[in-house]
Coordinates of C-alpha atoms in Angstrom, one line a residue:
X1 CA 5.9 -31.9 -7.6
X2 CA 8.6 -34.7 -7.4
X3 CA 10.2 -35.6 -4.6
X4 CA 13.4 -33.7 -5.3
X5 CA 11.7 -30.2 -5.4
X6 CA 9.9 -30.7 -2.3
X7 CA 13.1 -31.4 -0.4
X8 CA 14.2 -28.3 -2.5
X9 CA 11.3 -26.3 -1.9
X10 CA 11.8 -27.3 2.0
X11 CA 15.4 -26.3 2.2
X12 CA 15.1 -23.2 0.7
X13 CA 12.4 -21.9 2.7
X14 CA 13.6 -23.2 6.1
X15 CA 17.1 -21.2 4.8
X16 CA 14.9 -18.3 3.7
X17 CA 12.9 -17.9 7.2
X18 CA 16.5 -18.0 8.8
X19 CA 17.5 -15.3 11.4
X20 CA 19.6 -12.7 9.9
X21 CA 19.8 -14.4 6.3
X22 CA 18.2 -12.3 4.1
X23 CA 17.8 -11.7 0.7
X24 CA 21.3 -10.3 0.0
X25 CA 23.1 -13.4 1.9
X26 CA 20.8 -15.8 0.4
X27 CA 22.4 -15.4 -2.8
X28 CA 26.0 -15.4 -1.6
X29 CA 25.6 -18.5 0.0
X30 CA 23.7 -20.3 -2.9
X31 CA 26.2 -19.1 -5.2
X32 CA 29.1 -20.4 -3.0
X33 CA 27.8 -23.6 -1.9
X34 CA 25.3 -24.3 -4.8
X35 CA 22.2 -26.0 -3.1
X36 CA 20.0 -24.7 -0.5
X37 CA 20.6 -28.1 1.4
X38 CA 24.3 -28.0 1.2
X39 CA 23.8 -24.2 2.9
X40 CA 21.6 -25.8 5.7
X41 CA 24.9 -28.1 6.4
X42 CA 27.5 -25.6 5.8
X43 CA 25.1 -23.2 8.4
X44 CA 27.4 -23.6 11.5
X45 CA 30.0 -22.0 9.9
X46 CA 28.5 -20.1 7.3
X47 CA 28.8 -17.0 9.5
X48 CA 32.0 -16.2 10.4
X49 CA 31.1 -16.1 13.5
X50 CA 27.5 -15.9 14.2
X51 CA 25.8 -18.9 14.8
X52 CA 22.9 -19.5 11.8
X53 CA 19.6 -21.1 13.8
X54 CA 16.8 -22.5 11.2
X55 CA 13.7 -23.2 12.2
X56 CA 12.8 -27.3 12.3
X57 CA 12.1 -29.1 8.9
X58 CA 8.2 -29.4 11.0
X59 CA 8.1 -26.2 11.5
X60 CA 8.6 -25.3 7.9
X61 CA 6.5 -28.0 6.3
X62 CA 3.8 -26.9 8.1
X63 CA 3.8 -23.7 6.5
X64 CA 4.5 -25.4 3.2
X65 CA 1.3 -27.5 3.6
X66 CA -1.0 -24.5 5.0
X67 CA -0.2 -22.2 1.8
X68 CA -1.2 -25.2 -0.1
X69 CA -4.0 -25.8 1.8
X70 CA -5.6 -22.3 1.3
X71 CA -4.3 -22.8 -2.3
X72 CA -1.3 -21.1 -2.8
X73 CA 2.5 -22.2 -3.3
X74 CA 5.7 -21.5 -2.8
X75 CA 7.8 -19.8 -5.8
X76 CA 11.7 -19.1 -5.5
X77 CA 14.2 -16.7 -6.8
X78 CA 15.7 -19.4 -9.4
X79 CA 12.2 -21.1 -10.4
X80 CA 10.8 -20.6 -13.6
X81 CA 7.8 -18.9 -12.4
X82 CA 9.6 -16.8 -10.6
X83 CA 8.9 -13.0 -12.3
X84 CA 12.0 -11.7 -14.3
X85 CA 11.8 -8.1 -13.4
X86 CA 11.9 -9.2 -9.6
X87 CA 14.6 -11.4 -10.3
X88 CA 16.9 -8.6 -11.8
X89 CA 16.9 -6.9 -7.8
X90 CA 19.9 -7.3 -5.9
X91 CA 17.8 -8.0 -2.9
X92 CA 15.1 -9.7 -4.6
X93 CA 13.0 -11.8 -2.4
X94 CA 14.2 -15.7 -2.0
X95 CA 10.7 -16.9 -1.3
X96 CA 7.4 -15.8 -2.6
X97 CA 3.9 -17.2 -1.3
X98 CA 1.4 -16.7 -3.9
X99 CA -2.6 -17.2 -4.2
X100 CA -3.7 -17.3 -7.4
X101 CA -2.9 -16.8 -11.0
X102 CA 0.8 -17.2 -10.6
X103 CA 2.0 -16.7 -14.1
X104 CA 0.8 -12.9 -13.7
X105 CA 3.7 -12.3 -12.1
X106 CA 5.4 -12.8 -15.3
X107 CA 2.9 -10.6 -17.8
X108 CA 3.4 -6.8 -18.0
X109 CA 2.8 -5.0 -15.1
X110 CA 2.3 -1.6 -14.0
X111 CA 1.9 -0.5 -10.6
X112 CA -0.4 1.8 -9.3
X113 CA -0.1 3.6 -5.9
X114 CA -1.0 6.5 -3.7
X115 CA -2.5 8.6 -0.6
X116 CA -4.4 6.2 2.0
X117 CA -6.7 9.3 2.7
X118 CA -7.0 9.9 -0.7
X119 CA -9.8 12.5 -2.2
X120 CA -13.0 11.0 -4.1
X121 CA -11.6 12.7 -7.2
X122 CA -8.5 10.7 -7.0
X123 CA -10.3 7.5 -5.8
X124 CA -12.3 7.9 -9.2
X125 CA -9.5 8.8 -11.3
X126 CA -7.4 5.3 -10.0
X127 CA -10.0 3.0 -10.6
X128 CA -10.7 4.5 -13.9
X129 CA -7.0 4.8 -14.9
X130 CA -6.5 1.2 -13.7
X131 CA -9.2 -0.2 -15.5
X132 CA -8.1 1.1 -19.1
X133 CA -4.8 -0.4 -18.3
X134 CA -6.6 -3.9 -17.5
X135 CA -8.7 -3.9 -20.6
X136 CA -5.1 -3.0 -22.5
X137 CA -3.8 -6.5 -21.1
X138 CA -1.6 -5.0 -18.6
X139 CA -2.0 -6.6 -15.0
X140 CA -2.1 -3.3 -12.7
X141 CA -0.1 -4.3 -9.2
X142 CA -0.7 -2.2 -5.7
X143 CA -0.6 -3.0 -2.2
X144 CA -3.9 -3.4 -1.2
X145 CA -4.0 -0.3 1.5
X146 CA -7.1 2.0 1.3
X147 CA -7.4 4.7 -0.6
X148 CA -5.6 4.6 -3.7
X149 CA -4.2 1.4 -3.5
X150 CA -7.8 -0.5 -3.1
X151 CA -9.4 1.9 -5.8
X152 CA -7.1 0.5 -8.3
X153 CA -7.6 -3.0 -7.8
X154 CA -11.2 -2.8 -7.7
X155 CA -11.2 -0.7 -11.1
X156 CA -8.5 -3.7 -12.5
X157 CA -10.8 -6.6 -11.4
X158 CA -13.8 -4.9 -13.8
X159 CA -11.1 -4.6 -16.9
X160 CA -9.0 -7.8 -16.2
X161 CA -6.9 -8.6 -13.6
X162 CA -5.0 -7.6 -10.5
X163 CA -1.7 -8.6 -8.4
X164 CA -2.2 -7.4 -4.7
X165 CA 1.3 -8.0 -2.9
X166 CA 0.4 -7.5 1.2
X167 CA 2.7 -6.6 4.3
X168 CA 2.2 -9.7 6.3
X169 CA 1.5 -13.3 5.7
X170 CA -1.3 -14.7 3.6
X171 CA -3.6 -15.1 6.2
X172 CA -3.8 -11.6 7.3
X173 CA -6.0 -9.3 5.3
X174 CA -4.7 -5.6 5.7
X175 CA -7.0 -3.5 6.0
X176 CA -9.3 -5.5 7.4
X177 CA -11.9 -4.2 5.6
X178 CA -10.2 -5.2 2.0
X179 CA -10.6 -8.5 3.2
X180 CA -13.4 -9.7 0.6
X181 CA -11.3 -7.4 -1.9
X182 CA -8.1 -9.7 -0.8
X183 CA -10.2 -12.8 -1.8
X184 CA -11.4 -11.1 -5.3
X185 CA -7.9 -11.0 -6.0
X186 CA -7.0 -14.5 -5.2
X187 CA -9.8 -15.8 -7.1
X188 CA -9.4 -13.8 -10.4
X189 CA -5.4 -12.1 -9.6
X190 CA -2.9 -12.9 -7.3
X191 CA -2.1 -12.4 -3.9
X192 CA 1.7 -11.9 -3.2
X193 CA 3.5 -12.4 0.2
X194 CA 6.7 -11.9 1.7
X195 CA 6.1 -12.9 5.2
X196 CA 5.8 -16.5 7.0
X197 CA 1.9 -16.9 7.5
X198 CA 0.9 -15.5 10.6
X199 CA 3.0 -12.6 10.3
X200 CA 1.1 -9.2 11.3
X201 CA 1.7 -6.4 9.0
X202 CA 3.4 -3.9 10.8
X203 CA 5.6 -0.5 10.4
X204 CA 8.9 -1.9 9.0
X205 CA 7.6 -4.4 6.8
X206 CA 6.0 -1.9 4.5
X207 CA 9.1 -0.8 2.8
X208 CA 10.0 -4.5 1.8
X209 CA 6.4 -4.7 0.4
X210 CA 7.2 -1.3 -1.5
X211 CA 10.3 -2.9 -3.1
X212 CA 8.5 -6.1 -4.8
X213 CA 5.8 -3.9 -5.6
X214 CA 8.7 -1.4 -7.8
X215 CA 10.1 -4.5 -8.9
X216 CA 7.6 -6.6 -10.5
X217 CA 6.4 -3.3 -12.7
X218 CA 8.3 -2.0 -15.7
X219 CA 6.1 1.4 -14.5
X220 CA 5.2 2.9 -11.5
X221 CA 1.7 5.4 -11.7
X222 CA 1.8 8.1 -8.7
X223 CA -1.7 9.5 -7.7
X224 CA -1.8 11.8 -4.6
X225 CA 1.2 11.4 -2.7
X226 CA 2.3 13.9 -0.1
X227 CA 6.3 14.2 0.2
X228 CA 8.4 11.8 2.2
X229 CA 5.3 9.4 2.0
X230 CA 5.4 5.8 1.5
X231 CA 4.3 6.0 -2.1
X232 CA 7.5 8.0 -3.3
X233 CA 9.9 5.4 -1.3
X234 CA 7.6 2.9 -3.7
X235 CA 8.7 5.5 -6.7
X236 CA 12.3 6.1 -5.7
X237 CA 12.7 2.3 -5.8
X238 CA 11.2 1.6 -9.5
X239 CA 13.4 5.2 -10.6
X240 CA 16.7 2.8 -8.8
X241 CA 16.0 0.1 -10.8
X242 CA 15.2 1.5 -13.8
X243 CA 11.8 1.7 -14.4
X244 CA 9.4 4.5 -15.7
X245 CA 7.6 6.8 -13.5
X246 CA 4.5 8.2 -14.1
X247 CA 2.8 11.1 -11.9
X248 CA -1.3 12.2 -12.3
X249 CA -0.5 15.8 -11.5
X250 CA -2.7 17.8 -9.0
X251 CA -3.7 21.1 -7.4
X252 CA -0.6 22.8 -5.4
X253 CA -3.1 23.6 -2.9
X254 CA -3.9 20.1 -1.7
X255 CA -0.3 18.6 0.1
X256 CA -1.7 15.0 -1.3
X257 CA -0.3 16.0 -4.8
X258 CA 2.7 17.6 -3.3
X259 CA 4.5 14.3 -3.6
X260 CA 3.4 13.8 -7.8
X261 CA 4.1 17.0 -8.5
X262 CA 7.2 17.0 -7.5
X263 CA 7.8 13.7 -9.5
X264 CA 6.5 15.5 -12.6
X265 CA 9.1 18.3 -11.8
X266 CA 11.8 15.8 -11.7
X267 CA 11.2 14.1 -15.0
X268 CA 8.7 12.0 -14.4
X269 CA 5.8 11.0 -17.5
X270 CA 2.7 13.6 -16.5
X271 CA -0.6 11.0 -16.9
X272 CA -3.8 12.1 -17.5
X273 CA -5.2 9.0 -19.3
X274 CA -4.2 5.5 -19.9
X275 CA -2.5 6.0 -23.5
X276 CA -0.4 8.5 -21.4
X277 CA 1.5 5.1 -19.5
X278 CA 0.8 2.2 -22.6
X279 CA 2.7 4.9 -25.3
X280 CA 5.9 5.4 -22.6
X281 CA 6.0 2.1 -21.3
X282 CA 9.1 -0.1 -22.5
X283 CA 9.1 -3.4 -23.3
X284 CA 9.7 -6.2 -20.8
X285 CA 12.3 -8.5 -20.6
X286 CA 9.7 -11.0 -21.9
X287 CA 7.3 -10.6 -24.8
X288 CA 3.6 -11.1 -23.2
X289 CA 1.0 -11.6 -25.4
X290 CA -2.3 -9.3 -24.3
X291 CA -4.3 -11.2 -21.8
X292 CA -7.5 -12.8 -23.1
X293 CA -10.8 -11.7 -21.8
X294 CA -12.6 -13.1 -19.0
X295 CA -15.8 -12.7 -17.3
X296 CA -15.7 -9.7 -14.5
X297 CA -16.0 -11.1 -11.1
X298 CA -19.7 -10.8 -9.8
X299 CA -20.1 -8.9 -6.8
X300 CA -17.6 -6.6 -7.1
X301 CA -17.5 -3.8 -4.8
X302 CA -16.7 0.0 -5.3
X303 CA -13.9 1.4 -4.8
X304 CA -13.3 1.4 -1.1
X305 CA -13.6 4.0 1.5
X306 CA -12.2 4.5 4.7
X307 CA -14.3 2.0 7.0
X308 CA -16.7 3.2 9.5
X309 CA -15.6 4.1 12.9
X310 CA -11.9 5.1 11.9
X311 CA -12.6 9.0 12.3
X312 CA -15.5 11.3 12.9
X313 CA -18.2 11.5 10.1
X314 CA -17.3 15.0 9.7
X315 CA -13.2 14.0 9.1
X316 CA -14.2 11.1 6.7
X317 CA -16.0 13.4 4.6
X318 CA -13.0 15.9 4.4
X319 CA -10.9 13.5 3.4
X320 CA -12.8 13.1 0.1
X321 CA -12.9 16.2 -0.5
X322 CA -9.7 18.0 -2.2
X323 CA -8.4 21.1 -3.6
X324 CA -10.5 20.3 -7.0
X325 CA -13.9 20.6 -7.1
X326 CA -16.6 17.3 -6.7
X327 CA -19.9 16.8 -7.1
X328 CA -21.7 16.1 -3.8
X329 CA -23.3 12.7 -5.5
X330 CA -19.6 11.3 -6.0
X331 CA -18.8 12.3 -1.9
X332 CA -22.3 10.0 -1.7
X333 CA -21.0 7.0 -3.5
X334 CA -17.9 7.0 -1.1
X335 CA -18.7 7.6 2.2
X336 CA -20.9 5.3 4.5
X337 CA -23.1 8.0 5.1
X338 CA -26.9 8.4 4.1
X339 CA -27.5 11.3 1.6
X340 CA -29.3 13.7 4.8
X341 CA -26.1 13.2 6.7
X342 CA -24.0 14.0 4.1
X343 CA -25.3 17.4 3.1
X344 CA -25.9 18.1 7.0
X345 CA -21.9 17.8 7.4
X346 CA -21.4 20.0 4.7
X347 CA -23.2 22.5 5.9
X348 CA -21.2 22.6 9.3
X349 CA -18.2 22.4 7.3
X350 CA -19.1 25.0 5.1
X351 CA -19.9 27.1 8.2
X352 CA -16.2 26.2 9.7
X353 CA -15.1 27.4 6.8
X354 CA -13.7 23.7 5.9
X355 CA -15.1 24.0 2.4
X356 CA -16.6 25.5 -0.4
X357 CA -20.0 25.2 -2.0
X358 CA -19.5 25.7 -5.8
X359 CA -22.1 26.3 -8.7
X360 CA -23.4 22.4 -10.0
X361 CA -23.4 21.0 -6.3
X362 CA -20.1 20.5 -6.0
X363 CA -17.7 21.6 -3.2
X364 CA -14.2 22.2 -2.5
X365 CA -11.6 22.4 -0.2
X366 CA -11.0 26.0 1.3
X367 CA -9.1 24.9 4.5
X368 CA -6.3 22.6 4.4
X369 CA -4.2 21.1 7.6

């Protein structure tokens, strides 16, 4: 990097991390004054008004060096890494802090979101859906919660590759449990960031986590999502900026597929297999070629599961467990439970009249919240 685009990259994130500039005003005042520097100078009265305070060129350069240090960089709204489909947002973030394979955010993505407590079935279904995608050179995008979200990328790390964008800085894994998974994805994806390192994920920094995620895709997959849940805010986003929606339908007795089925009412593509997204996808702004192959990433866990200690042994397990049937092995492969605890909780559910025990060992839900 020349001199010139550090002092670049340093005035536009110390005018990026300024109090009450965001993404919307960032523009405005590029456009009008034409360098991020000449902004910084013009800042006193920039705000008709309101008195602009950035933080310290130290301050900033020491988050400049730490993203470097754990081997990321900096990429921003005019740069030509910066991804084309993000760019085309009106409130499009100025500065991106990235871990990885940055020239992923520029391939074809498609995003792939849902329920936190999602069932086993739609765990399964994720990680296999994702997965096709991958090995069809399309980089599958998500947010790295549990449930869905984590399903997905682990199923995109065995078919190729993965972009996890987080709610909080770099340095904070959310879940902590997806921790390892978060360093997976550095290694052989990216690892996408909004937020000055440091920053703790919390309530209203989800949406603007939702909006890159909708805005890097040309699609946006829906699996279990209950109405007015995070995931459809992620949908409604994509459908305002003109992407495709896609929608794995489910049972109308289980409120996590209230939300997709809903979507599918309203237009959206039904998906029941990969081919069902690559044949209604559109073309990019860019041409990508398919992504070569490389070697899957040893050590790669399953899809995760709640961790241990969130909720009673006996809830965990009902969250698995939806309004279609699933074989009692699968419930086995998810849960942190031993195979004699697991059937013991089914029983007492069964006698609470929680669930059903269907023909081929499988069970079902018969009692829903």
């Amino acid at each position: 990097m020349t001199l010139a685009a550090e002092d670049s990259a340093l005035a536009r994130l110390r005018l990026a991390r300024t109090e009450g500039i965001g993404p919307l005003t960032f523009r405005r005042l590029l456009t009008r004054h034409g360098s991020a520097a000449a902004v910084l100078d013009a800042l006193p009265g920039a705000g008709r008004g309101l008195v602009y305070r950035p933080p310290s060129p130290a301050r900033v350069q020491r988050e400049l060096d730490a993203v470097a240090g754990m081997g990321g960089r900096f990429i921003f709204l005019d740069d030509p890494d910066y991804p084309p489909l993000l760019a085309q947002l009106a409130d499009a973030p100025p500065a991106l802090a990235v871990i990885g394979e940055i020239g992923l955010l520029r391939q074809r993505q498609v995003a792939l979101v849902g329920a936190r407590h999602a069932s086993a079935l739609g765990r399964r279904f994720a990680s296999e859906l994702a997965e096709e995608l991958a090995r069809a050179g399309i980089v599958v995008t998500s947010g790295l919660a549990r449930g869905i979200d984590g399903a997905a990328h682990v199923g995109a790390l065995r078919g190729g590759r993965t972009i996890a964008v987080i709610p909080g800085g770099l340095d904070r894994a959310y879940p902590p449990e997806h921790a390892e998974l978060q360093g997976l994805i550095a290694e052989h994806g990216a690892v996408v960031a909004e937020a000055p390192l440091g920053t703790a994920p919390i309530a209203r920094h989800f949406p603007r986590r939702n909006r890159i995620i909708a805005g890097l895709s040309l699609g946006v997959v829906v699996v279990e999502a209950a109405l007015n849940s995070g995931t459809l805010m992620t949908a409604r986003l994509a459908l305002e900026a003109g992407r495709e929606i896609f929608a794995v339908p489910g049972s109308p007795l289980d409120p996590r597929s209230a939300g997709a089925n809903d979507l599918l009412r309203q237009g959206a593509w039904l998906t029941e297999r990969a081919e069902d997204v690559l044949a209604n996808l559109p073309a990019g702004p860019r041409d990508a070629p398919l992504l070569a192959p490389r070697p899957m990433p040893k050590n790669l866990p399953d899809a995760p599961s709640p961790p241990p200690g969130t909720a009673g042994p006996a809830a965990q397990l009902l969250d698995l467990i939806g309004a279609s049937p699933v074989v009692v092995d699968e419930l086995m492969r998810r849960c942190h439970l031993s195979a004699a605890a697991v059937q013991a909780l089914l029983f007492e559910l069964e006698l609470e009249g929680r669930i059903e025990v269907l023909p081929g060992n499988r069970v079902v839900r018969s009692g829903l919240p």
